[in-house]
Structures are given as C-alpha cells and as structure tokens.
Coordinates of C-alpha atoms in Angstrom, one line a residue:
M1 CA -60.7 71.3 10.8
N2 CA -57.7 70.7 8.6
K3 CA -55.9 69.1 11.5
E4 CA -58.8 66.9 12.4
S5 CA -59.2 65.9 8.8
K6 CA -55.6 64.9 8.5
T7 CA -56.0 62.8 11.7
K8 CA -59.0 61.0 10.4
K9 CA -57.1 60.2 7.2
L10 CA -54.1 58.9 9.1
W11 CA -56.0 56.4 11.3
P12 CA -57.0 54.1 8.4
W13 CA -53.4 54.0 7.3
I14 CA -52.2 53.2 10.8
R15 CA -54.7 50.3 11.1
R16 CA -53.6 48.8 7.8
H17 CA -49.9 48.9 8.8
K18 CA -50.2 48.4 12.5
W19 CA -48.1 45.1 12.5
W20 CA -45.2 46.8 10.6
I21 CA -45.3 49.6 13.1
I22 CA -45.2 47.2 16.1
L23 CA -42.3 45.3 14.5
F24 CA -40.4 48.6 14.0
I25 CA -40.9 49.6 17.6
I26 CA -39.6 46.2 18.9
V27 CA -36.5 46.3 16.7
A28 CA -35.7 49.9 17.5
G29 CA -36.2 49.3 21.2
G30 CA -33.9 46.3 21.2
F31 CA -31.2 48.2 19.3
L32 CA -31.4 51.1 21.8
Y33 CA -31.3 48.7 24.7
F34 CA -28.2 46.9 23.6
M35 CA -26.5 50.1 22.6
G36 CA -27.2 51.5 26.0
D37 CA -26.0 48.2 27.7
D38 CA -22.8 48.3 25.6
K39 CA -22.0 51.8 26.8
N40 CA -22.7 51.0 30.4
Q41 CA -21.1 47.6 30.6
G42 CA -18.4 47.7 27.9
T43 CA -17.5 44.5 26.1
G44 CA -15.0 41.8 26.9
F45 CA -12.8 39.0 25.8
A46 CA -13.4 36.4 23.2
T47 CA -12.5 33.1 24.9
A48 CA -12.5 29.4 24.4
T49 CA -12.5 26.7 27.1
I50 CA -9.5 24.4 27.5
S51 CA -10.6 20.9 28.3
R52 CA -9.1 17.4 28.8
G53 CA -9.9 14.7 26.3
D54 CA -8.6 12.5 23.5
L55 CA -7.3 13.7 20.2
R56 CA -7.1 11.7 17.0
Q57 CA -5.4 12.9 13.8
V58 CA -6.9 11.0 10.9
V59 CA -7.1 10.9 7.1
T60 CA -10.4 10.0 5.5
A61 CA -11.0 8.5 2.1
T62 CA -13.3 6.1 0.2
G63 CA -12.2 3.0 -1.6
E64 CA -13.4 -0.3 -3.0
I65 CA -13.3 -3.7 -1.3
Q66 CA -11.6 -6.3 -3.4
P67 CA -10.4 -9.9 -3.0
L68 CA -6.6 -10.2 -2.4
N69 CA -6.1 -12.3 -5.5
T70 CA -8.5 -13.0 -8.4
I71 CA -7.8 -15.2 -11.4
N72 CA -9.4 -14.8 -14.8
V73 CA -10.0 -18.2 -16.3
G74 CA -10.0 -18.2 -20.1
S75 CA -10.0 -20.6 -23.1
Q76 CA -7.1 -21.2 -25.3
V77 CA -9.2 -22.9 -28.0
S78 CA -12.2 -21.9 -30.0
G79 CA -15.5 -23.8 -30.1
T80 CA -19.0 -24.2 -28.8
I81 CA -19.6 -24.5 -25.0
E82 CA -21.0 -28.0 -24.4
A83 CA -21.4 -28.0 -20.6
I84 CA -20.8 -25.7 -17.6
Y85 CA -20.4 -27.3 -14.2
V86 CA -20.1 -24.2 -11.9
D87 CA -22.1 -21.0 -11.3
Y88 CA -21.7 -17.8 -9.3
N89 CA -20.5 -18.4 -5.8
S90 CA -19.5 -22.0 -6.5
K91 CA -16.7 -23.3 -4.3
V92 CA -14.0 -25.0 -6.4
K93 CA -10.8 -26.9 -5.8
K94 CA -7.7 -26.8 -7.9
G95 CA -8.3 -29.2 -10.9
D96 CA -12.1 -29.2 -10.7
I97 CA -13.7 -29.2 -14.1
L98 CA -15.4 -25.8 -14.8
L99 CA -16.5 -26.1 -18.4
E100 CA -16.2 -28.3 -21.5
I101 CA -16.0 -27.2 -25.1
E102 CA -17.6 -29.4 -27.8
P103 CA -14.6 -31.6 -28.8
S104 CA -15.5 -32.9 -32.3
V105 CA -13.6 -30.4 -34.3
L106 CA -10.6 -30.7 -32.0
Q107 CA -10.8 -34.5 -32.1
A108 CA -10.9 -34.4 -35.9
S109 CA -7.7 -32.3 -35.8
V110 CA -6.1 -35.0 -33.6
D111 CA -7.2 -37.8 -36.0
E112 CA -5.8 -35.8 -39.0
A113 CA -2.5 -35.1 -37.3
Y114 CA -2.2 -38.7 -36.3
A115 CA -2.8 -39.9 -39.9
S116 CA -0.2 -37.5 -41.1
L117 CA 2.3 -38.7 -38.5
V118 CA 1.7 -42.4 -39.5
S119 CA 2.2 -41.5 -43.2
A120 CA 5.4 -39.6 -42.4
E121 CA 6.8 -42.5 -40.3
S122 CA 6.1 -44.9 -43.2
Q123 CA 7.9 -42.7 -45.7
R124 CA 10.7 -42.2 -43.2
N125 CA 11.0 -46.0 -42.8
Y126 CA 11.1 -46.5 -46.5
A127 CA 13.7 -43.8 -47.0
K128 CA 15.8 -45.3 -44.3
S129 CA 15.8 -48.8 -45.8
E130 CA 16.7 -47.3 -49.2
Y131 CA 19.6 -45.4 -47.7
E132 CA 20.9 -48.5 -45.9
R133 CA 20.6 -50.6 -49.1
N134 CA 22.4 -47.9 -51.2
K135 CA 25.1 -47.6 -48.6
S136 CA 25.8 -51.4 -48.9
L137 CA 25.8 -51.1 -52.7
Y138 CA 28.2 -48.2 -52.6
D139 CA 30.5 -50.1 -50.3
D140 CA 30.5 -52.9 -53.0
G141 CA 31.1 -50.4 -55.8
F142 CA 27.8 -50.9 -57.6
I143 CA 26.5 -47.2 -57.3
S144 CA 28.1 -43.8 -57.3
R145 CA 28.7 -41.6 -54.3
A146 CA 26.1 -39.1 -55.7
E147 CA 23.4 -41.8 -55.6
L148 CA 24.3 -42.6 -52.0
E149 CA 24.2 -38.9 -50.9
Q150 CA 20.8 -38.5 -52.7
S151 CA 19.3 -41.4 -50.7
Q152 CA 20.8 -40.0 -47.5
T153 CA 19.2 -36.6 -48.1
T154 CA 15.8 -38.2 -48.8
Y155 CA 16.1 -40.2 -45.5
E156 CA 17.0 -37.0 -43.5
Q157 CA 14.1 -35.1 -45.0
A158 CA 11.7 -37.9 -44.1
E159 CA 13.0 -37.9 -40.6
Q160 CA 12.4 -34.1 -40.3
S161 CA 8.9 -34.6 -41.7
V162 CA 8.2 -37.2 -39.0
N163 CA 9.4 -34.7 -36.3
R164 CA 7.1 -32.0 -37.8
M165 CA 4.1 -34.3 -37.9
Q166 CA 4.8 -35.4 -34.3
S167 CA 4.8 -31.8 -33.2
Q168 CA 1.5 -31.2 -35.0
Y169 CA 0.0 -34.3 -33.4
D170 CA 1.2 -33.3 -29.9
R171 CA -0.3 -29.8 -30.4
A172 CA -3.6 -31.2 -31.6
V173 CA -3.8 -33.5 -28.5
T174 CA -2.9 -30.6 -26.2
N175 CA -5.7 -28.5 -27.8
L176 CA -8.1 -31.3 -27.3
G177 CA -7.2 -31.3 -23.6
Y178 CA -7.9 -27.5 -23.5
A179 CA -11.5 -28.3 -24.4
T180 CA -11.9 -29.3 -20.7
I181 CA -11.2 -26.2 -18.6
T182 CA -10.3 -26.7 -15.0
S183 CA -9.8 -24.4 -12.0
P184 CA -6.2 -23.3 -11.5
V185 CA -6.7 -22.6 -7.7
D186 CA -8.9 -23.2 -4.7
G187 CA -11.5 -20.5 -4.5
T188 CA -14.9 -19.1 -5.2
V189 CA -16.4 -18.3 -8.6
I190 CA -17.4 -14.6 -8.4
S191 CA -18.1 -14.1 -12.1
R192 CA -19.3 -16.1 -15.1
Q193 CA -19.3 -14.6 -18.6
V194 CA -20.6 -17.5 -20.7
D195 CA -23.5 -19.8 -21.2
V196 CA -24.0 -23.3 -22.7
G197 CA -24.2 -23.1 -26.5
Q198 CA -22.2 -19.9 -26.7
T199 CA -19.3 -19.9 -29.2
V200 CA -15.9 -19.0 -27.8
A201 CA -13.4 -17.5 -30.2
A202 CA -9.8 -17.6 -29.1
S203 CA -8.3 -16.4 -32.4
F204 CA -7.0 -13.0 -31.3
Q205 CA -7.0 -13.1 -27.5
T206 CA -8.0 -15.4 -24.7
P207 CA -11.6 -14.9 -23.8
D208 CA -12.4 -14.6 -20.1
L209 CA -14.9 -17.3 -19.0
F210 CA -14.8 -17.1 -15.2
E211 CA -13.3 -15.0 -12.4
I212 CA -12.3 -16.9 -9.3
A213 CA -11.4 -15.2 -6.0
E214 CA -8.7 -17.3 -4.3
D215 CA -9.6 -16.5 -0.7
L216 CA -12.6 -14.3 0.3
S217 CA -11.7 -14.5 4.0
K218 CA -8.9 -12.0 3.3
M219 CA -9.8 -8.8 1.4
Q220 CA -8.2 -5.5 0.6
I221 CA -9.3 -2.0 0.0
E222 CA -7.8 0.2 -2.6
T223 CA -8.4 3.9 -1.7
A224 CA -7.2 7.1 -3.2
V225 CA -5.4 9.6 -0.9
S226 CA -4.6 13.2 -2.0
E227 CA -1.0 14.4 -2.3
A228 CA -1.7 16.8 0.6
D229 CA -2.2 13.9 3.0
I230 CA -0.1 11.1 1.5
G231 CA 3.0 12.2 3.4
M232 CA 1.4 11.1 6.7
I233 CA 0.5 7.6 5.5
T234 CA 2.9 4.8 6.3
E235 CA 2.7 1.0 6.2
G236 CA 1.3 -0.5 9.3
L237 CA -1.1 2.3 10.3
P238 CA -4.4 1.2 11.8
V239 CA -7.6 1.7 9.8
T240 CA -11.3 1.7 10.6
F241 CA -14.0 1.7 8.0
T242 CA -17.7 1.3 7.4
V243 CA -19.8 0.1 4.5
D244 CA -23.4 1.0 3.7
A245 CA -24.5 -2.7 4.0
Y246 CA -23.7 -2.6 7.8
P247 CA -24.1 1.1 8.8
T248 CA -23.8 0.5 12.6
Q249 CA -20.7 -1.8 12.4
T250 CA -17.1 -0.6 12.2
F251 CA -14.5 -2.8 10.6
E252 CA -10.7 -2.7 11.0
G253 CA -7.7 -3.0 8.8
T254 CA -4.1 -2.2 8.3
V255 CA -2.2 -0.1 5.7
R256 CA -0.2 -2.6 3.7
Q257 CA 1.1 -0.5 0.8
V258 CA 1.5 3.1 -0.4
R259 CA 1.9 2.9 -4.2
L260 CA 4.3 5.4 -5.7
S261 CA 2.5 5.8 -9.0
P262 CA 0.2 8.8 -8.9
T263 CA -3.2 9.3 -10.6
I264 CA -4.7 12.6 -11.6
T265 CA -8.4 12.9 -10.9
S266 CA -10.2 16.2 -11.5
N267 CA -6.8 18.0 -11.5
V268 CA -6.0 16.5 -8.1
V269 CA -3.0 14.2 -7.7
V270 CA -3.9 11.1 -5.7
Y271 CA -2.0 8.0 -4.6
T272 CA -3.4 4.5 -4.1
V273 CA -3.2 3.2 -0.6
V274 CA -3.8 -0.6 -0.1
I275 CA -5.4 -1.8 3.1
D276 CA -5.5 -5.4 4.3
V277 CA -8.8 -6.5 5.8
D278 CA -9.8 -9.7 7.7
N279 CA -13.1 -11.0 6.4
S280 CA -13.4 -14.3 8.4
D281 CA -17.1 -13.9 8.8
L282 CA -17.5 -13.2 5.0
K283 CA -19.7 -10.2 5.6
L284 CA -17.7 -8.0 3.2
K285 CA -18.4 -8.5 -0.5
P286 CA -16.2 -7.6 -3.5
G287 CA -17.1 -4.2 -4.9
M288 CA -18.5 -2.7 -1.7
T289 CA -17.6 1.0 -1.1
A290 CA -15.6 1.5 2.1
F291 CA -15.6 4.8 4.0
V292 CA -12.1 4.7 5.4
T293 CA -10.5 6.5 8.4
I294 CA -6.7 6.1 8.7
L295 CA -5.4 6.8 12.2
I296 CA -2.2 8.9 11.9
S297 CA -1.7 9.8 15.6
E298 CA -3.6 9.7 18.9
K299 CA -3.3 11.3 22.3
V300 CA -5.3 10.3 25.3
D301 CA -6.4 12.6 28.1
V302 CA -4.6 15.7 27.1
W303 CA -5.3 19.5 27.3
K304 CA -6.9 20.6 24.1
V305 CA -8.7 23.6 22.6
Q306 CA -10.4 24.5 19.3
N307 CA -8.0 25.6 16.6
S308 CA -9.6 29.0 16.3
A309 CA -8.6 29.8 19.9
L310 CA -4.9 30.1 18.8
I311 CA -5.3 33.0 16.4
L312 CA -4.2 35.8 18.8
R313 CA -1.5 38.0 17.3
N314 CA -0.5 40.1 20.3
F315 CA -1.3 40.8 23.9
D316 CA -1.9 44.6 23.5
G317 CA -4.6 45.8 25.9
I318 CA -5.1 42.3 27.3
V319 CA -2.2 41.6 29.7
E320 CA 1.2 43.0 30.6
T321 CA 3.9 41.0 28.8
P322 CA 7.1 40.7 30.8
G323 CA 10.2 39.8 28.9
D324 CA 9.9 38.6 25.3
A325 CA 6.6 36.6 25.8
T326 CA 4.6 36.3 22.6
P327 CA 1.4 34.5 21.5
A328 CA 3.7 31.9 19.8
D329 CA 4.9 30.5 23.2
H330 CA 2.5 32.0 25.8
L331 CA -1.3 31.9 26.2
A332 CA -3.4 34.7 27.7
I333 CA -5.5 32.7 30.1
Q334 CA -8.7 34.0 31.9
R335 CA -9.3 32.3 35.2
M336 CA -10.9 32.8 38.6
V337 CA -8.4 33.8 41.3
N338 CA -9.7 34.7 44.8
G339 CA -13.2 35.2 43.4
E340 CA -12.0 37.6 40.6
Q341 CA -11.7 37.1 36.9
T342 CA -8.0 37.4 36.2
V343 CA -5.9 37.3 33.1
V344 CA -2.5 35.6 33.3
L345 CA 0.2 34.6 30.9
V346 CA 1.0 30.8 30.7
P347 CA 3.9 29.3 28.6
Y348 CA 2.9 26.4 26.3
E349 CA 3.8 24.3 23.3
K350 CA 1.6 23.0 20.6
G351 CA 1.2 19.2 20.5
L352 CA -0.9 17.1 18.2
V353 CA -2.9 19.2 15.7
T354 CA -6.1 17.8 14.2
A355 CA -8.5 19.4 11.7
T356 CA -10.5 21.0 14.6
E357 CA -8.5 20.9 17.8
T358 CA -4.9 21.4 19.1
E359 CA -3.1 19.8 22.0
I360 CA -1.9 22.3 24.6
I361 CA 1.3 21.2 26.4
S362 CA 1.8 23.2 29.6
D363 CA 2.2 22.4 33.3
E364 CA 0.4 25.6 34.3
I365 CA -3.0 24.9 32.8
Q366 CA -5.8 24.5 35.4
D367 CA -9.4 23.2 35.1
G368 CA -11.7 26.0 34.1
D369 CA -9.1 28.0 32.3
R370 CA -10.2 29.9 29.2
I371 CA -7.9 31.0 26.4
I372 CA -8.4 34.6 25.3
F373 CA -8.1 34.8 21.5
G374 CA -9.5 38.3 20.9
R375 CA -11.3 41.4 22.1
Y376 CA -14.5 43.0 21.0
G377 CA -14.2 46.2 23.0
L378 CA -12.7 47.7 26.2
Q379 CA -14.1 46.7 29.6
S380 CA -15.0 49.5 31.9
S381 CA -16.6 47.7 34.8
G382 CA -13.4 46.3 36.2
S383 CA -14.8 42.8 36.3
A384 CA -11.5 41.4 34.9
R385 CA -8.3 42.6 36.4
M386 CA -5.5 43.0 33.9
G387 CA -2.1 41.6 34.9
P388 CA -0.8 38.6 36.9
P389 CA -2.9 37.1 39.7
R390 CA -2.6 38.4 43.3

C-alpha cells in the first residue's frame, strides 16, 4: 500500500512538471548523442577557404564639408544699418554693394574736418605772408633777427597744422566711404548676421556682417585621422565619401594636405587631413557631415583568406615538416587529391593586409584549398591522410 500511495502522490507532480521533464530528456539525449559521435568519429581540423577576389586597405573617418575659401565681410565704422541689398544665397560680384550704414554722423565728421582744414589753411596763408614781410624788413634792417625767426616759427607751425587737418579730413572722407560696404570677391553669400536698423559698433573689433564663399563648385573636407593611421595617409590618395542627404550616392575626392599640427580629442591624438572635392553640380552644402573612406592600397583578383586563418603556431600533429618549414613561411593546406582529403605544406608570403583579410602570395595555391589554422581533436577515421599527397 505504501508503494501504491507513493506512486499516486508522484503522478500529480509529474503532470505539473511534464514539460520540464521532456526538455531534460531532449537535452540529455542530444548530449549523449554528440558525445558518442565524437568518440566514434573523432574531430578534425579548423579550416578556412582561400578564395580569389579584390582587397582594399582603407582608413575611414568623418569630416565636415567646407568651401575652399570664405571671406568674412565686416564694418570698419560704427553706425546704424540703413539698407541691406543681399541675403542668404545671393550671388555677388566683386564691388557689388552689400550694405549701407546711415551716413549723417560720418558726413558731419567730414564737414567738420573740412572746416578745420579751411581754417588752418587761412592761418597758414596769413603766417606765410607775415614771414615774407618780416624777411623783407629784416633784409632792410628794420627788425631784429629774433622777430624774423619768430615769424618763421609761426609759419612752420601753421603749415604743420594744415597737414594735420588735411589728414583728419582725408580720414573722415575715407570713413564716409566705409559706410558703403561692397563685396571683396565674386561668390555666394552663405551667412548674414545683421538686419536693417541694427547698430554696428566697430570700436573694439571689426564686426562680421556677411560670410561669402568664393566658389561653391569646389569644396573641401576637413577630417580627423588618428595617429595610428596617419602614417599611411599621403597627398594624392583617392577618397570616396557619402553624406546623409544622398545616402545612395558616393562622391569622390583627393587628399590635398596632411596637417602636421595634432589635436587631442578624448585622449586620442588626431591629425587633420584636408580633402579636395569637386562640387560642380552644387549638391554638397557647407557644413554637411561626410563619411570618408581613404583608399590606401588595392589588389585585384588575388588569393585571400580571413586574417584569423593565419594564427597557426606550429604543425604538430597536422603534417610532417621537412626541413625548417614554419607557419611563418608555409601553410598547412587541406585539399582533395585522388579523391582523398590530404594535408600538404605550401610556401607563401603575406601580401596586402586589411582589417579582415590577408593576401596570400603563392604559386602552389589551387582552387578549393582550405588553410588549416587549428585542431579540435584527433581524427581516428582516416578520412584525412597526414603527409604530402601521393
């Protein structure tokens, strides 16, 4: 009865946990199956396929698209802006009027300087006539030499005063001319910082009014390259890049300059690389972010393999090694020979190395070859014959 009672109590527990029991049976069965298969079949080589294809060694970075040359147009005089003749994206020619500052204060300065100049010239003319008269009197002996020298000094001082007033007048006229601001170059207005009625103060520094891009058909990208990669970058290297505005289009450029001055960003030393870009279709806009790929080297239709396939340290238990062959100059290759899987040694050299693949230079590589780069057990079935091919 006790046994039957225990059985009756066990069945409800089994029904409640039947899915866990089924899962346990499946896992345990699978484990025993694979363990049994491993014992019967053994394990083999870890291999990677050698294939033909193209290799590209590149450096990637991001940068900002900028005009080749931009000019900040400022004001050299203070005043209130009376009129603005251009706006964003306006095309301008050299000498075109961009802006005018209200000229009344500057005109008053011109008038004042002119009046001072006229007064100084009048005083100079009077002093000159006095000096010439006293010189004649001195020659006739009617005045002393001291009186003559005094009139000469007065005349010279009046002449200096005229020169000073002339300079002030010229400066006032020049400042009045500065009230009309013109474009220094042919280009496109890409920024405007002022509005009509705004007061411009040029007392301490020249305020920027406009930014003009000289030629938007030619742009540049300034991108930061880390010190680990900068040694591979040289002038003239080809560049491709994309921008978010045209995600399906790839643009081209050329490295123009590698600047020597470093910048430290987040404890990483980076160098600025400047890339020239043709923008004849004007698709690229100043300030766009460019995702740049700089092509360092390229190989076409070569033998290549993933980098992880070249980690083998020795040939122990894989193949007989005649002479001084090492994994540094030989590959353990698995290939089919006369219908059998065979392992052979093949001499090779490393060619171009990229972030993921390496070029294999060897005259003995064949289609279908696989590089052995490790073992995960000993084969017992004899499916692969160790040693050179028959």
